[in-house]
Coordinates of C-alpha atoms in Angstrom, one line a residue:
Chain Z
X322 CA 8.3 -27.9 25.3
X323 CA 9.1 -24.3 25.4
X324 CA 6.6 -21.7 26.4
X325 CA 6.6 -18.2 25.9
X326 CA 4.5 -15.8 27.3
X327 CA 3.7 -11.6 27.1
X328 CA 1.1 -10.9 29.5
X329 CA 0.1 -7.8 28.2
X330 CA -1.6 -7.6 25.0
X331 CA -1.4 -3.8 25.0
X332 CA 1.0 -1.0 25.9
X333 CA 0.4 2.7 25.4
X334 CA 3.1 5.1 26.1
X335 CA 3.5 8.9 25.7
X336 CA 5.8 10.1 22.7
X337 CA 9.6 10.6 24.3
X338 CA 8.6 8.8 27.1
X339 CA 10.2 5.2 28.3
X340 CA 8.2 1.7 28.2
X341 CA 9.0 -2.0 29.2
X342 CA 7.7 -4.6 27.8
X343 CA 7.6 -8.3 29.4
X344 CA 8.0 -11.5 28.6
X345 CA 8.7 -14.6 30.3
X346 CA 9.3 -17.8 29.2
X347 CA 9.8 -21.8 30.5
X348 CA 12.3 -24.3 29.2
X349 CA 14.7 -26.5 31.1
X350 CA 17.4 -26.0 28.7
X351 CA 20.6 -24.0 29.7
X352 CA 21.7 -22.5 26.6
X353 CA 19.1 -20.8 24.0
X354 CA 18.8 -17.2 22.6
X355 CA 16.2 -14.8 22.9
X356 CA 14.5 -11.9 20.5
X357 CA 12.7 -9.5 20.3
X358 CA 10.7 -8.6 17.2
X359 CA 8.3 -5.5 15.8
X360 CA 5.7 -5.8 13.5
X361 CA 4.6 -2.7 12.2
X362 CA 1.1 -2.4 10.3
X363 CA 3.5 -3.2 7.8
X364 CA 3.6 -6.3 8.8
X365 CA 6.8 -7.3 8.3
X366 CA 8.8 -8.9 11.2
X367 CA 12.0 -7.0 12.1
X368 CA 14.4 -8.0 14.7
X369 CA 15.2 -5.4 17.2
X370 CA 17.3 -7.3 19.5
X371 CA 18.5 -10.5 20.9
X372 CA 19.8 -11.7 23.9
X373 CA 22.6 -14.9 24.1
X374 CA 21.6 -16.9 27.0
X375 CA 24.9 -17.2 28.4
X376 CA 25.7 -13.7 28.3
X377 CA 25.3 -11.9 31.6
X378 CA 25.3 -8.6 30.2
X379 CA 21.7 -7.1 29.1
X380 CA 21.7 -6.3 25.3
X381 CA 21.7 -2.5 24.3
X382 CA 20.5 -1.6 20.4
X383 CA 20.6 2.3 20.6
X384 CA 16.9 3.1 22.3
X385 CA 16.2 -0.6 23.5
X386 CA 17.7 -2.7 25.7
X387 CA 16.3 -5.4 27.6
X388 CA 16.3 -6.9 31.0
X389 CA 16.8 -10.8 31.1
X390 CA 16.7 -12.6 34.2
X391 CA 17.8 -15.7 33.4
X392 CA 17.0 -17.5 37.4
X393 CA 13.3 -15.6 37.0
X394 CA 13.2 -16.7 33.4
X395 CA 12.1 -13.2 32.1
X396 CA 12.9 -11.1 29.0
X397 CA 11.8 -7.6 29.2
X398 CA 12.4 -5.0 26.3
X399 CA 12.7 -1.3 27.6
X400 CA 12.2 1.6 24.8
X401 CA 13.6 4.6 25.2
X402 CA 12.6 7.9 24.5
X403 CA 9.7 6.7 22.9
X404 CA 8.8 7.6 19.0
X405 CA 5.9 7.6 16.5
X406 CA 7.6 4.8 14.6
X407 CA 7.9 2.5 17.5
X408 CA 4.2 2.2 17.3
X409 CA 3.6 -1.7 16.3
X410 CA 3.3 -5.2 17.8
X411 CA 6.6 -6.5 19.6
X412 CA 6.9 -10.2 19.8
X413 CA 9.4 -12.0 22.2
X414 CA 10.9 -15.3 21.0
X415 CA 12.6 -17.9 22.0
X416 CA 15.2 -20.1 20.1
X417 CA 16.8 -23.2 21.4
X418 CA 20.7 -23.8 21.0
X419 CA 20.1 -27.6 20.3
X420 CA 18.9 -29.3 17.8
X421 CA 15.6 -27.7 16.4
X422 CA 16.4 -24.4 15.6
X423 CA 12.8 -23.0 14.9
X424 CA 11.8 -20.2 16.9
X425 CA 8.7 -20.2 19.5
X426 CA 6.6 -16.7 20.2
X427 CA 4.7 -14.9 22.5
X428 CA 1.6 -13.7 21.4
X429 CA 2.5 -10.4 20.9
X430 CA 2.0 -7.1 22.4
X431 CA 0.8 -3.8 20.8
X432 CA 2.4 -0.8 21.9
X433 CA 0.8 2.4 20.8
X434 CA 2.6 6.1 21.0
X435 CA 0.3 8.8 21.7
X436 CA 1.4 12.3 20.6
Chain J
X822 CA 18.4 -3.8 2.9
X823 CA 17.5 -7.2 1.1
X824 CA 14.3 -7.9 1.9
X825 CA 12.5 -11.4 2.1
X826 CA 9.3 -11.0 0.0
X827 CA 5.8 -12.7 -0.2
X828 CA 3.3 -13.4 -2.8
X829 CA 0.1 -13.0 -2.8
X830 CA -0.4 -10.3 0.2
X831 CA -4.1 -11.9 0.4
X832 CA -5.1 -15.1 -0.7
X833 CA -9.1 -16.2 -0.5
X834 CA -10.0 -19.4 -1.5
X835 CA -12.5 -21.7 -1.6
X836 CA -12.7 -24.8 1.2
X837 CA -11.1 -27.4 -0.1
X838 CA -8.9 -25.9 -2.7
X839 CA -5.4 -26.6 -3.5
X840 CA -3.4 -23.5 -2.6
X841 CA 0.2 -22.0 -2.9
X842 CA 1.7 -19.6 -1.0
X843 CA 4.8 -17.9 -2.5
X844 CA 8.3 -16.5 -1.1
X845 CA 11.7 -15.3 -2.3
X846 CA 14.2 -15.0 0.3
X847 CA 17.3 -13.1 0.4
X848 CA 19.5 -14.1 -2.4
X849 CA 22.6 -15.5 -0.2
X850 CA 20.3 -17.0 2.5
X851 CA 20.7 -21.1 2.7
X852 CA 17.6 -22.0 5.2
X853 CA 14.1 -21.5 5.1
X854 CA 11.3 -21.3 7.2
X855 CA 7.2 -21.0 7.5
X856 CA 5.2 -19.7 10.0
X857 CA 1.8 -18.9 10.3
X858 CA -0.5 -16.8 12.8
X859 CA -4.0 -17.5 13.1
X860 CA -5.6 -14.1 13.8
X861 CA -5.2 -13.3 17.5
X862 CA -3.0 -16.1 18.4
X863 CA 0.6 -17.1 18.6
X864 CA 2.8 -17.1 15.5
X865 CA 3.7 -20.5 14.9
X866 CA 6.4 -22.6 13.6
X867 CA 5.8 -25.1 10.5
X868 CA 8.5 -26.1 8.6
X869 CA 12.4 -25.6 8.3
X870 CA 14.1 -25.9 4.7
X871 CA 17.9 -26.3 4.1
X872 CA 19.5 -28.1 1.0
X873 CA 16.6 -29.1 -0.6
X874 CA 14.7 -31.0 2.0
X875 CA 13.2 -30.3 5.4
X876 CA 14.9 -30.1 8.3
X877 CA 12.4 -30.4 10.9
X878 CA 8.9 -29.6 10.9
X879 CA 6.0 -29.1 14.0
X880 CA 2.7 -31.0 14.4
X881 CA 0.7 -28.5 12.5
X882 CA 3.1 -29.3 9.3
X883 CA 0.7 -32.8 8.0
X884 CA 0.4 -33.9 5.0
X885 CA -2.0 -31.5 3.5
X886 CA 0.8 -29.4 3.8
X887 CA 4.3 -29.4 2.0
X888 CA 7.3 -26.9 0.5
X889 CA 9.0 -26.7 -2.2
X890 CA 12.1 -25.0 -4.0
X891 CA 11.3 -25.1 -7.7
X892 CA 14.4 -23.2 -8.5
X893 CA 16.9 -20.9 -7.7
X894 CA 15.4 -18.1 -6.0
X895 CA 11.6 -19.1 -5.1
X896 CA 10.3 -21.0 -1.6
X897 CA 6.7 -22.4 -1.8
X898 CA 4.2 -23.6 0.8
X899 CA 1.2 -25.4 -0.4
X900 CA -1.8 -26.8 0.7
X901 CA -3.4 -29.5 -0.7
X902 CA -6.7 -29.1 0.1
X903 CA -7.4 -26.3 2.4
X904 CA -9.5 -26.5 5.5
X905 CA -11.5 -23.2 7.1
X906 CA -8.8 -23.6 9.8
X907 CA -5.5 -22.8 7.8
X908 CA -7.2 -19.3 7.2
X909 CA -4.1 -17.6 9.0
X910 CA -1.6 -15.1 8.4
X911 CA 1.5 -17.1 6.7
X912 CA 5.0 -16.0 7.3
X913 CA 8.5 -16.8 5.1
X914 CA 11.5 -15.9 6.8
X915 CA 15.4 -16.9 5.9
X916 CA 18.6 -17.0 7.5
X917 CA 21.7 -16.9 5.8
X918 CA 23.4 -19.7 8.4
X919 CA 22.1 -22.0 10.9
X920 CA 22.7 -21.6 14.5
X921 CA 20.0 -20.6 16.9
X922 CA 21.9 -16.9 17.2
X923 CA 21.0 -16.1 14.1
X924 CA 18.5 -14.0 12.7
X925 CA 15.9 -15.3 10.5
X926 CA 14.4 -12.5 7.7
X927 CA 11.0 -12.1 7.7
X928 CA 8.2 -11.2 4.4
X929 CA 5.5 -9.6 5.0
X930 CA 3.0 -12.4 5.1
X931 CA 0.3 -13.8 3.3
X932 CA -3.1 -13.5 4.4
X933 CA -5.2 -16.8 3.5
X934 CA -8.5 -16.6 3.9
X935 CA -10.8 -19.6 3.6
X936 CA -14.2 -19.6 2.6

């Protein structure tokens, strides 16, 4: 089964400054996608970017981008110029290209932006 | 932005209880899906939905447990009779096409609380 896995549980960054985030996952498929979502206080889940397994090229959404090593089996999301707003928990997920199409989480990491 | 959006924001109930859990996803959207999140932990799959009957569904998804599209425009998760351990943040999300690149829309949630 499909594991993923965010080994911090919190993130703080200074406001305008930059901040990965990891993930890394384990499957022994070839071909999957990856996310990432926010979830603001909110609460509601809202993609911020995804990642096509067989793409080599990292994905870019205007202040995040990420960093996926596909040998190392690792997802990272990088924000950019860090704001206010970004303040919230990022999930990473996994979705299989076969078959069952659900999608499988991290457990989340909060990022906090400090004035 | 269509929005995918959850009813009740809190549920408590009583052990035991017959509860239901309410969504409307975005009008065009064809497949369904719940989640859930027991505080602290991973958010977890339960159940896929497309053309009126469920297209795959994880462990957790028993038979105390089952959906429903009453009509047009509404998505329902129910428990038959609940235990303390489905208290949990519940999730709705919907995707307009299949295919593990898509997207999937999610509500805000549903907090059930057991008693």
């Amino acid at each position: 089964a499909q594991t993923v896995t965010q080994s911090q549980p919190e993130m703080s960054v200074q406001e305008a400054e930059t901040v990965t985030l990891s993930c890394t996952y384990d499957t022994s498929e070839s071909d999957y996608y990856l996310f990432w979502y926010k979830q603001p206080p909110s609460r509601q889940m809202i993609l911020v970017i995804r990642q096509e397994a067989y793409k080599q090229q990292n994905a870019t959404e205007n202040r995040f981008s990420v960093n996926f090593q596909k040998a190392a089996k690792s997802f990272s999301l990088k924000i950019s110029d860090s704001q206010l707003g970004d303040a919230a928990m990022y999930f990473c997920a996994y979705r299989s290209a076969y078959g069952n199409n659900d999608m499988r989480f991290g457990a989340g990491t909060r990022l906090t932006v400090k004035p | 932005e269509p929005e995918v959006t959850q009813t009740p924001s809190h549920q408590v109930t009583q052990m035991g209880q017959e509860v239901i859990l309410r969504c409307v996803p975005i009008s065009n959207h064809l497949y369904f899906y719940w989640y859930r999140q027991i505080l602290g932990q991973k958010v977890e799959f339960l159940v896929s939905f497309y053309n009126n009957e469920i297209s795959e569904k994880s462990e957790i998804f028993d038979d105390q447990f089952s959906v429903e599209r009453p009509d047009g425009s509404n998505f329902t998760l129910k428990i038959r009779s609940t235990k303390l351990e489905d208290s949990a943040m519940y999730f709705c999300a919907s995707s307009d096409r299949t295919g593990a690149n898509q997207p999937q829309h999610f509500g805000d949630g549903t907090r059930l609380s057991i008693l």
